[in-house]
Coordinates of C-alpha atoms and ligand atoms in Angstrom, one line a residue:
Chain R
M14 CA 38.2 20.7 2.9
G15 CA 39.0 23.3 2.6
E16 CA 35.0 24.7 3.2
P17 CA 33.5 24.0 5.5
A18 CA 31.6 21.3 6.3
I19 CA 28.1 20.9 5.3
I20 CA 28.0 17.3 7.5
S21 CA 29.7 17.1 10.7
V22 CA 30.0 14.3 13.4
R23 CA 31.6 14.5 16.4
D24 CA 32.3 11.8 18.6
V25 CA 28.8 9.7 18.1
H26 CA 28.3 7.0 19.5
K27 CA 24.6 4.4 19.5
V28 CA 23.9 2.4 21.2
F29 CA 20.1 -0.1 21.4
N30 CA 18.8 -1.4 23.8
G31 CA 21.3 0.6 26.6
H32 CA 21.0 -0.3 30.2
T33 CA 18.8 -4.3 28.8
D34 CA 21.2 -7.1 27.9
R35 CA 21.1 -6.9 24.7
A36 CA 22.5 -3.4 24.1
V37 CA 23.5 -3.4 20.5
T38 CA 26.9 -0.7 20.2
A39 CA 26.0 -0.1 16.5
L40 CA 28.6 3.0 16.4
Q41 CA 31.7 4.0 18.3
D42 CA 33.7 7.9 18.1
I43 CA 32.5 7.9 15.0
N44 CA 34.2 11.4 13.5
L45 CA 33.0 12.9 10.0
D46 CA 33.9 15.9 7.5
I47 CA 32.0 16.4 4.8
G48 CA 32.1 19.4 2.7
P49 CA 29.1 20.5 0.2
G50 CA 28.8 18.7 -3.6
E51 CA 31.0 15.8 -1.6
F52 CA 30.2 12.3 -2.6
V53 CA 30.7 9.6 0.4
S54 CA 29.9 6.4 0.4
L55 CA 29.8 4.4 3.8
L56 CA 31.0 1.8 2.7
G57 CA 31.3 -1.6 4.9
P58 CA 29.7 -5.2 6.1
S59 CA 26.7 -5.4 7.3
G60 CA 25.5 -5.0 10.6
C61 CA 28.6 -2.4 10.7
G62 CA 26.7 0.8 11.2
K63 CA 26.7 2.0 7.7
S64 CA 22.7 2.2 7.6
T65 CA 21.7 3.4 11.5
L66 CA 24.7 6.4 11.1
L67 CA 22.7 8.0 7.9
R68 CA 19.4 7.7 10.5
V69 CA 21.5 9.5 12.7
L70 CA 22.7 12.8 10.0
A71 CA 18.8 11.5 8.7
D72 CA 17.4 12.5 12.4
L73 CA 15.4 9.4 12.4
T74 CA 17.3 8.3 15.2
S75 CA 18.6 9.8 17.3
P76 CA 23.2 9.4 18.4
S77 CA 23.2 8.6 22.1
Q78 CA 26.3 10.6 22.1
G79 CA 27.8 13.0 20.1
E80 CA 27.1 16.1 18.3
V81 CA 26.1 16.4 14.6
T82 CA 25.3 19.4 12.7
V83 CA 23.6 19.4 9.6
N84 CA 23.2 22.4 7.1
G85 CA 25.2 24.0 10.5
K86 CA 21.7 23.4 12.2
T87 CA 20.9 19.9 14.6
P88 CA 20.2 17.0 12.5
R89 CA 16.0 18.0 13.7
A90 CA 16.3 21.6 12.4
A91 CA 17.5 20.1 8.6
R92 CA 14.1 17.7 8.3
A93 CA 12.6 20.1 9.4
D94 CA 13.5 22.3 6.7
R95 CA 14.3 19.4 4.7
D96 CA 17.7 20.4 3.8
Y97 CA 18.1 17.3 3.1
G98 CA 15.5 14.0 -0.1
M99 CA 16.1 10.5 1.1
V100 CA 16.5 7.0 -1.6
F101 CA 16.1 3.9 0.4
Q102 CA 16.5 0.2 -1.2
Q103 CA 13.1 -0.5 -1.5
A104 CA 11.6 2.5 -3.6
G105 CA 9.1 3.0 -1.2
L106 CA 6.6 4.3 -3.8
F107 CA 2.9 4.9 -2.4
D108 CA 0.4 2.5 -4.7
W109 CA -2.3 4.6 -5.2
R110 CA -0.2 7.9 -6.3
S111 CA 0.5 7.6 -10.1
V112 CA 4.1 8.3 -10.7
Q113 CA 3.7 12.8 -10.8
R114 CA 1.8 12.6 -7.7
N115 CA 4.6 10.2 -5.6
V116 CA 7.5 12.4 -7.1
E117 CA 5.0 15.6 -5.9
L118 CA 4.7 14.2 -2.3
P119 CA 7.7 16.0 -0.6
L120 CA 6.8 19.8 -1.8
Q121 CA 3.0 18.9 -1.3
V122 CA 3.8 17.7 2.8
A123 CA 5.4 21.2 2.2
G124 CA 2.5 23.0 1.6
A125 CA 3.7 24.0 -2.1
P126 CA 1.4 25.1 -4.6
K127 CA 0.2 22.5 -6.9
D128 CA 1.2 23.8 -10.5
Q129 CA 4.5 24.9 -8.9
R130 CA 4.2 21.0 -7.7
R131 CA 2.7 19.6 -11.0
A132 CA 6.0 22.1 -12.9
K133 CA 8.5 20.4 -10.4
A134 CA 7.1 16.9 -10.7
L135 CA 7.8 16.8 -14.6
E136 CA 11.2 19.0 -14.7
M137 CA 11.7 16.0 -12.0
L138 CA 10.5 13.2 -14.1
E139 CA 12.8 14.7 -16.8
L140 CA 15.7 14.3 -14.6
V141 CA 15.4 10.9 -14.5
R142 CA 15.0 9.9 -17.8
L143 CA 11.0 9.1 -16.8
G144 CA 9.1 11.8 -18.3
E145 CA 6.3 10.2 -20.2
F146 CA 6.4 7.5 -17.8
A147 CA 4.5 10.6 -15.6
K148 CA 0.5 9.9 -15.4
H149 CA 1.4 5.8 -14.8
F150 CA 0.8 4.1 -11.3
P151 CA 3.5 2.0 -9.5
W152 CA 2.9 -1.3 -10.4
Q153 CA 3.3 -0.4 -14.5
L154 CA 7.1 0.1 -13.5
S155 CA 9.9 -1.9 -13.7
G156 CA 12.1 -2.5 -10.6
G157 CA 14.5 -0.1 -11.9
M158 CA 12.2 2.3 -12.8
Q159 CA 10.5 2.4 -9.9
Q160 CA 14.0 4.0 -7.4
R161 CA 14.6 6.2 -10.8
V162 CA 10.8 7.7 -9.5
A163 CA 12.3 7.4 -5.9
I164 CA 15.6 9.4 -6.4
A165 CA 13.3 11.8 -8.3
R166 CA 10.7 12.5 -5.4
A167 CA 14.1 13.2 -3.2
L168 CA 14.8 15.5 -5.3
S169 CA 12.1 17.2 -6.1
A170 CA 11.7 19.3 -2.9
D171 CA 15.7 21.0 -4.0
P172 CA 17.2 19.8 -1.1
S173 CA 20.6 20.8 -0.7
I174 CA 22.4 17.0 0.6
L175 CA 20.7 13.4 -1.0
F176 CA 20.9 10.5 1.3
M177 CA 21.0 7.5 0.0
D178 CA 20.4 3.9 1.9
E179 CA 22.2 1.2 -0.8
P180 CA 19.4 2.1 -3.4
L181 CA 20.8 0.3 -6.1
G182 CA 21.1 -2.5 -3.6
A183 CA 17.1 -4.5 -4.7
L184 CA 18.9 -4.5 -8.7
D185 CA 19.7 -6.5 -11.2
E186 CA 23.7 -6.1 -11.9
M187 CA 22.8 -4.5 -15.3
N188 CA 20.0 -2.3 -13.7
R189 CA 22.3 -1.2 -11.3
E190 CA 25.6 -0.1 -13.6
R191 CA 23.3 1.9 -15.8
L192 CA 21.5 3.0 -12.8
Q193 CA 24.7 4.2 -11.3
G194 CA 25.9 6.3 -14.7
E195 CA 22.3 7.8 -14.0
L196 CA 23.5 8.4 -10.6
L197 CA 26.6 10.7 -11.1
R198 CA 24.8 12.2 -14.4
I199 CA 21.7 13.9 -11.7
W200 CA 24.0 14.6 -9.1
T201 CA 27.0 16.7 -11.6
D202 CA 23.4 17.8 -12.8
V203 CA 21.9 19.3 -9.1
R204 CA 25.3 19.6 -7.4
T205 CA 23.9 18.0 -3.7
T206 CA 26.1 16.4 -1.0
V207 CA 25.4 13.4 -1.7
V208 CA 26.1 10.3 1.5
F209 CA 25.9 7.4 0.0
V210 CA 25.6 4.1 1.3
T211 CA 26.8 1.1 0.5
H212 CA 28.5 -2.6 0.4
S213 CA 29.4 -3.0 -2.9
I214 CA 33.7 -1.4 -3.1
S215 CA 33.4 -0.9 -6.8
E216 CA 29.4 1.0 -6.8
A217 CA 31.9 2.9 -3.8
V218 CA 34.8 3.5 -5.9
F219 CA 33.1 4.1 -9.6
L220 CA 30.5 6.9 -7.7
S221 CA 32.3 8.3 -5.1
S222 CA 34.7 11.3 -4.5
R223 CA 35.8 9.7 -1.4
V224 CA 35.0 6.4 0.5
V225 CA 34.4 6.1 4.0
V226 CA 34.8 2.3 4.9
M227 CA 33.3 1.3 7.9
S228 CA 34.0 -2.4 10.3
A229 CA 31.7 -4.0 12.2
R230 CA 31.1 -4.7 16.2
P231 CA 31.5 -1.9 17.3
G232 CA 30.5 0.3 14.5
R233 CA 33.8 2.8 13.8
I234 CA 35.4 4.3 10.2
A235 CA 38.2 2.6 9.8
A236 CA 39.9 5.2 6.8
S237 CA 38.7 7.6 4.5
I238 CA 40.1 7.2 1.2
D239 CA 39.9 10.4 -1.5
V240 CA 38.6 9.1 -5.0
D241 CA 41.0 11.2 -7.0
L242 CA 39.5 9.3 -10.4
P243 CA 37.9 12.5 -12.8
Y244 CA 34.7 13.2 -13.1
P245 CA 32.4 12.7 -15.9
R246 CA 32.9 9.3 -15.3
V247 CA 31.2 7.2 -17.9
A248 CA 31.2 2.8 -18.7
E249 CA 35.0 3.0 -19.3
T250 CA 36.3 4.2 -16.2
R251 CA 35.1 0.8 -14.9
T252 CA 38.2 -0.9 -16.9
T253 CA 40.4 1.6 -16.4
P254 CA 43.8 0.9 -14.2
E255 CA 43.4 3.5 -12.5
F256 CA 39.8 2.0 -11.6
F257 CA 40.7 -0.8 -11.0
A258 CA 44.0 0.2 -8.7
K259 CA 41.2 1.7 -5.4
V260 CA 38.9 -0.5 -6.5
K261 CA 41.6 -2.8 -4.9
E262 CA 43.7 -0.6 -2.5
V263 CA 39.4 0.2 -1.3
R264 CA 39.3 -3.9 -0.4
Q265 CA 43.1 -4.0 1.4
V266 CA 41.4 -1.1 3.1
L267 CA 38.4 -2.8 3.6
H268 CA 40.0 -5.9 4.9
A269 CA 42.6 -4.8 7.3
A270 CA 40.0 -3.5 9.4
E271 CA 38.4 -6.5 9.1
S272 CA 40.8 -8.7 10.2
E273 CA 42.3 -6.1 13.1
Q274 CA 38.9 -6.7 15.1
A275 CA 38.7 -10.3 13.6
P276 CA 40.1 -11.9 17.0
A277 CA 38.0 -9.8 19.6
Chain Y
M15 CA -6.4 4.9 -16.7
S16 CA -8.2 1.6 -16.2
A17 CA -10.4 2.6 -19.9
A18 CA -6.3 2.5 -21.5
T19 CA -4.8 -0.3 -19.8
A20 CA -8.1 -2.9 -19.7
P21 CA -8.7 -3.5 -23.4
A22 CA -12.6 -3.1 -24.5
P23 CA -14.6 -6.8 -25.0
A24 CA -16.0 -6.3 -29.1
A25 CA -19.0 -6.8 -27.4
T26 CA -21.4 -3.7 -27.1
G27 CA -24.3 -2.2 -25.3
R28 CA -25.2 -0.9 -21.5
G29 CA -24.3 -4.6 -20.2
A30 CA -21.1 -5.0 -22.4
R31 CA -19.4 -2.1 -20.8
L32 CA -20.1 -2.8 -17.5
L33 CA -19.0 -6.3 -17.9
A34 CA -15.8 -4.1 -19.4
L35 CA -15.7 -2.2 -16.7
L36 CA -15.4 -5.7 -13.5
P37 CA -11.8 -6.9 -12.9
A38 CA -10.6 -9.2 -15.7
R39 CA -10.7 -12.4 -13.4
Y40 CA -14.8 -11.9 -13.0
R41 CA -14.8 -10.6 -16.6
K42 CA -13.2 -14.7 -18.0
Q43 CA -14.9 -16.3 -15.5
A44 CA -18.5 -14.9 -16.5
L45 CA -18.7 -17.7 -19.6
P46 CA -18.5 -20.3 -17.3
V47 CA -19.8 -19.7 -14.4
A48 CA -23.2 -19.1 -16.3
V49 CA -23.6 -22.3 -18.6
T50 CA -22.5 -23.6 -14.8
A51 CA -26.0 -22.5 -13.4
L52 CA -27.6 -23.3 -16.7
L53 CA -25.9 -26.7 -16.1
L54 CA -26.9 -26.6 -12.7
L55 CA -30.4 -25.7 -13.5
G56 CA -30.7 -28.6 -17.0
S57 CA -29.4 -31.2 -14.1
W58 CA -32.2 -29.4 -11.9
Q59 CA -34.9 -30.4 -14.3
L60 CA -33.6 -33.1 -15.2
A61 CA -33.6 -34.1 -11.9
V62 CA -37.1 -33.8 -10.6
A63 CA -38.3 -35.1 -13.8
V64 CA -36.9 -39.1 -13.5
F65 CA -36.7 -39.1 -9.7
D66 CA -40.3 -37.3 -9.7
I67 CA -40.4 -35.7 -7.3
P68 CA -43.5 -33.9 -5.6
S69 CA -43.0 -30.2 -6.2
F70 CA -44.0 -29.6 -2.6
V71 CA -40.8 -31.3 -1.7
L72 CA -39.0 -29.4 -4.8
P73 CA -40.1 -27.6 -7.6
T74 CA -38.5 -27.6 -11.3
P75 CA -36.9 -24.4 -12.3
T76 CA -39.9 -23.5 -15.1
T77 CA -42.5 -23.9 -12.4
I78 CA -40.5 -21.5 -10.5
V79 CA -39.6 -19.2 -12.7
T80 CA -43.3 -19.6 -14.2
A81 CA -44.7 -19.2 -10.6
F82 CA -42.4 -16.1 -10.0
F83 CA -43.7 -14.5 -13.9
D84 CA -47.7 -14.8 -12.7
D85 CA -46.3 -12.8 -9.1
V86 CA -43.8 -10.7 -10.9
G87 CA -45.8 -7.1 -9.0
T88 CA -45.3 -8.7 -5.7
I89 CA -42.4 -10.2 -5.6
M90 CA -40.5 -7.1 -7.2
A91 CA -42.4 -4.7 -5.0
A92 CA -41.4 -6.7 -2.0
F93 CA -37.3 -6.6 -3.4
H94 CA -38.0 -3.0 -3.7
V95 CA -38.3 -2.6 -0.5
T96 CA -35.9 -5.4 1.0
V97 CA -33.2 -3.8 -1.5
T98 CA -34.2 -0.4 0.8
A99 CA -33.7 -2.9 4.0
V100 CA -29.8 -3.9 2.8
L101 CA -28.4 -0.7 1.3
L102 CA -29.2 0.9 4.8
G103 CA -28.1 -1.8 6.5
L104 CA -24.7 -1.2 5.2
L105 CA -24.8 1.7 4.8
L106 CA -25.2 1.9 8.7
G107 CA -22.6 -0.1 9.1
A108 CA -19.9 0.9 7.3
V109 CA -20.3 4.4 8.2
A110 CA -20.4 3.3 11.4
G111 CA -17.2 0.0 11.6
V112 CA -15.6 3.1 9.8
A113 CA -15.7 5.7 12.1
V114 CA -15.3 3.9 14.9
S115 CA -12.1 2.1 13.2
L116 CA -10.7 5.6 13.9
L117 CA -11.2 6.3 16.4
L118 CA -9.4 3.4 17.8
S119 CA -6.5 4.0 15.7
R120 CA -5.9 6.3 17.4
F121 CA -5.8 5.2 20.8
A122 CA -2.7 2.5 19.9
S123 CA -3.3 1.3 23.5
V124 CA -7.1 0.4 23.7
S125 CA -7.5 -0.9 20.0
A126 CA -6.0 -4.3 20.6
P127 CA -8.9 -4.8 23.7
V128 CA -11.4 -4.1 21.5
L129 CA -10.4 -5.8 17.8
S130 CA -10.5 -8.6 20.4
A131 CA -13.3 -7.8 21.7
A132 CA -15.1 -7.6 18.3
V133 CA -13.5 -11.2 17.0
L134 CA -15.9 -12.3 19.7
L135 CA -19.1 -10.7 19.5
N136 CA -18.8 -11.9 14.9
C137 CA -18.9 -15.0 16.3
A138 CA -22.5 -14.9 18.1
P139 CA -24.9 -15.2 15.3
I140 CA -25.6 -11.5 15.4
V141 CA -29.6 -12.7 13.4
A142 CA -30.8 -14.2 16.6
L143 CA -31.6 -10.5 17.2
A144 CA -34.0 -9.8 15.1
P145 CA -36.8 -10.4 17.3
I146 CA -35.5 -8.0 20.3
F147 CA -35.4 -5.3 17.2
N148 CA -38.4 -5.6 16.2
N149 CA -39.4 -5.3 20.0
W150 CA -37.6 -2.0 19.5
F151 CA -38.0 0.1 16.2
G152 CA -40.8 -2.1 14.8
V153 CA -42.0 -4.7 13.3
T154 CA -42.8 -2.8 10.4
N155 CA -40.4 -0.4 10.9
V156 CA -37.3 -0.5 8.0
M157 CA -34.4 0.3 11.1
S158 CA -35.5 -3.5 13.0
K159 CA -34.5 -4.7 10.0
A160 CA -31.8 -2.2 8.8
G161 CA -30.5 -2.5 12.0
V162 CA -29.8 -6.6 12.0
A163 CA -28.0 -6.0 9.1
A164 CA -26.2 -3.4 10.4
V165 CA -24.7 -5.0 13.1
M166 CA -23.3 -8.3 11.0
V167 CA -21.9 -4.9 8.4
F168 CA -20.5 -3.2 12.0
F169 CA -17.8 -6.2 13.1
P170 CA -16.0 -7.3 10.3
V171 CA -15.7 -3.2 8.7
L172 CA -13.7 -2.4 12.5
V173 CA -11.8 -4.9 12.3
N174 CA -10.2 -4.6 8.9
T175 CA -10.3 -1.3 8.4
T176 CA -9.2 -1.0 11.3
R177 CA -6.1 -3.8 10.3
G178 CA -5.6 -1.2 6.9
L179 CA -4.7 1.2 8.8
L180 CA -2.3 -0.2 11.6
Q181 CA -0.4 -2.1 9.2
V182 CA 1.4 0.4 7.2
T183 CA 4.0 0.3 5.4
P184 CA 7.5 1.3 7.5
L185 CA 9.1 2.3 4.9
H186 CA 6.7 4.1 3.7
L187 CA 5.7 5.9 7.8
E188 CA 9.5 7.1 7.4
I189 CA 9.9 8.3 4.0
M190 CA 7.1 10.6 5.6
E191 CA 8.9 10.7 9.3
S192 CA 11.8 12.2 6.5
L193 CA 9.9 14.7 5.2
A194 CA 8.9 15.8 8.1
A195 CA 4.7 15.7 7.8
R196 CA 2.4 16.0 10.2
P197 CA -0.3 13.2 12.1
R198 CA -2.6 14.6 9.3
Q199 CA -1.0 14.3 6.5
V200 CA 0.3 10.6 7.8
A201 CA -3.0 9.9 8.4
F202 CA -5.1 10.9 5.4
G203 CA -1.7 10.7 2.7
V204 CA -0.9 6.8 4.0
R205 CA -3.1 5.7 6.4
F206 CA -6.6 6.1 5.0
P207 CA -5.5 4.7 1.6
N208 CA -3.4 2.0 2.7
A209 CA -7.3 1.3 4.7
L210 CA -9.1 1.2 1.2
P211 CA -8.5 -1.8 -0.1
Y212 CA -9.4 -3.4 3.6
V213 CA -12.5 -0.8 4.4
F214 CA -13.7 -2.9 1.0
N215 CA -13.8 -6.5 1.2
A216 CA -15.3 -5.5 4.6
L217 CA -17.4 -3.9 2.2
K218 CA -18.1 -7.3 0.1
L219 CA -18.1 -10.1 2.3
G220 CA -21.2 -6.5 4.7
S221 CA -22.6 -6.7 1.0
T222 CA -23.5 -11.0 1.7
L223 CA -24.4 -10.4 4.8
A224 CA -26.8 -7.4 4.8
V225 CA -28.9 -9.6 2.2
I226 CA -29.1 -12.5 5.3
G227 CA -30.0 -10.1 7.5
V228 CA -32.0 -8.3 6.3
I229 CA -34.4 -11.1 5.2
V230 CA -33.5 -14.2 8.2
S231 CA -35.4 -11.3 9.9
E232 CA -38.0 -10.5 8.0
Y233 CA -38.8 -13.7 8.8
F234 CA -39.9 -13.1 11.3
G235 CA -41.9 -10.5 10.6
G236 CA -42.0 -7.6 8.3
P237 CA -44.1 -4.9 6.1
A238 CA -46.3 -6.9 3.8
Q239 CA -44.6 -6.4 0.9
A240 CA -40.3 -8.0 2.1
L241 CA -38.7 -10.4 0.3
G242 CA -38.5 -12.7 3.6
V243 CA -42.0 -11.9 4.6
Y244 CA -42.7 -13.4 0.9
I245 CA -40.6 -16.4 1.3
A246 CA -41.8 -17.5 4.8
S247 CA -45.5 -16.2 3.9
Q248 CA -45.9 -19.1 0.3
A249 CA -44.7 -21.9 2.3
A250 CA -47.1 -21.7 4.4
L251 CA -49.9 -21.6 2.2
P252 CA -47.6 -23.9 0.6
R253 CA -47.3 -22.9 -2.0
F254 CA -43.8 -23.7 -2.7
D255 CA -42.6 -22.5 -6.3
Y256 CA -43.1 -19.0 -4.9
A257 CA -41.4 -20.0 -2.5
W258 CA -38.9 -20.7 -4.4
A259 CA -39.2 -17.6 -6.6
G260 CA -38.8 -14.9 -3.6
I261 CA -35.7 -17.6 -3.5
F262 CA -34.0 -17.0 -6.1
V263 CA -34.6 -13.2 -5.9
S264 CA -32.9 -12.8 -2.4
G265 CA -30.2 -14.5 -4.6
A266 CA -30.1 -12.1 -7.4
L267 CA -30.0 -9.0 -5.0
G268 CA -27.1 -10.5 -2.7
L269 CA -25.4 -11.3 -6.6
L270 CA -26.0 -7.6 -7.1
M271 CA -25.4 -6.6 -4.0
F272 CA -21.6 -7.9 -4.7
G273 CA -21.2 -6.6 -7.1
A274 CA -22.4 -3.4 -7.3
V275 CA -19.6 -3.4 -4.4
T276 CA -17.1 -4.7 -7.1
L277 CA -17.4 -2.0 -9.2
L278 CA -17.8 0.8 -7.1
E279 CA -14.4 -0.3 -5.7
R280 CA -12.7 -1.0 -8.6
L281 CA -14.6 2.6 -9.2
L282 CA -12.3 4.0 -6.5
M283 CA -9.0 2.3 -6.8
P284 CA -7.5 2.0 -10.4
W285 CA -4.4 1.0 -8.8
H286 CA -5.5 -1.8 -6.3
A287 CA -3.5 -4.6 -6.8
S288 CA -5.8 -7.4 -7.1
L289 CA -7.6 -4.5 -10.3
H290 CA -4.3 -5.5 -12.3
E291 CA -4.5 -9.1 -14.6
E292 CA -5.1 -7.5 -17.5
S293 CA -1.9 -6.2 -17.2
D294 CA -0.5 -9.2 -18.3
Ligands
ADP5 N1 16.5 -0.9 16.0 C1 17.4 -0.9 16.5 N2 17.6 -2.0 17.6 C2 18.6 -2.1 17.7 N3 19.7 -2.9 16.9 C3 19.6 -2.8 15.8 C4 18.5 -1.7 15.7 N4 19.7 -1.2 14.3 C5 20.2 -1.4 13.8 N5 21.0 -2.1 15.2 C6 21.5 -3.3 15.1 O1 22.3 -2.1 14.9 C7 24.3 -3.0 14.4 C8 23.8 -2.4 12.5 O2 22.7 -2.3 12.3 P1 22.8 -1.0 10.6 O3 23.3 0.0 10.5 O4 21.2 -1.7 10.2 O5 24.1 -1.8 10.3 P2 24.4 -2.0 8.4 O6 23.7 -1.2 7.3 O7 25.8 -1.7 8.6 O8 24.2 -3.2 7.8 C9 23.5 -4.9 13.8 O9 24.0 -4.8 15.0 C10 21.7 -4.6 14.1 O10 21.6 -5.7 14.7
MG6 MG1 22.2 -1.1 6.9

């Protein structure tokens, strides 16, 4: 990327329970630059530190060592400025709020006036194709619909970055593939930078412009692989030889990274 | 929301409309419950006749109903006095419980020991305080009855509300953190609404506790017209059919209070999970 990085991670280490006998090195020597508009997946086996890295970027936890900048600021300042939106594996909707009021939440917390909140929430619900469910309550929606509401919520305050931690992990395969397509369509629309955590190789390849492969114990970046399949990617993309080749390449790197640290 | 999702039953009239507001699980059971009650009353009536039980041991339901209509003016006046004390006690206990809980939840370190103490205190028979409250407030003062009810309501409300305020979904807190929400926004946006179902559970329990507290307190003396006083004095005369009429009305009062709280819950929390059964 010739452009200046929107996210930059320098020599980050993260140790949980440091100074105790239960110390866990979750991240070691992490260096990563992400340019504006990229769709980057963090891919790796369970426990390799993907969530921890994402939470460091989002200032939900702080690194033990190293420097992180988000939008040219500290993660704390970026969070305070609501530069990013976040989606988790569980939708985490608020039962007592209507779908529309759930989407309004970031704007409400930011103190936006009521009619502006409303208009923006409805626009976001149209974006995720749930316009007619604005007045419903979360319990009336399926898991996939709830996750689309969570995406609408994360985008409602117009963040320049979207952090997603296995957002489709709780869905069945059919819904999952459909939402992957939806997500790409939304990304093309809003043009945010996306950092997407997953442990699915095909999901990472289908979605991302770049796949960052991580290895476990300690969590490290093993490789960064550009995915040069052209956008827009559609259902048929999954059946192209180029797609298969990329999946194979990523799988090999992932397994190589795993076997490298296996003897230890 | 509720109007759209809950199909109203075919019956019309005020009673039917009130019934339609109740959660489906109560509505569906209305008929079986009524049938069971009728069967019980019928076998009661039959048993008294067949075994020739003397009326000072157990009067028949029809005698009780007759006694009720014979003395309906006095009984309803007594009902009015008692219901006032129950409502006042419930209100005071609920407000105090929620207020102390809000205070406690701000200081997580003290909340655990205080809660344990509350649970222990709640094991004590609080109605035993009735003579003391009579002494403090005066036997005819409504506060001597409402006070006992309030103390009985206070503990479950305190314990439950605190639970509701503290047992928040961690993900919800994390989402608020990612939005850089202020503590006040977390309190109003997450903790209070999360606690609401807990508060209502405590209020349902409290509504029946308050009735017990007031009636039993009135057994120790109270204003000339009060249900507990009426029951005790009729039993002493002895006019057991009239005493039983008073007992039935106390039972109806307990049901009424519980129903009112359930109705309020439904009106204030149309989203609540336990109210969703209509969807199936
Ligand atoms: N709050 C925490 N306290 C202690 N250890 C943690 C904590 N969070 C994560 N870990 C540990 O850090 C490692 C990485 O976890 P995580 O980032 O959740 O992995 P992933 O998201 O890739 O599955 C794991 O070994 C995990 O047990
Ligand atoms: Mg994770």
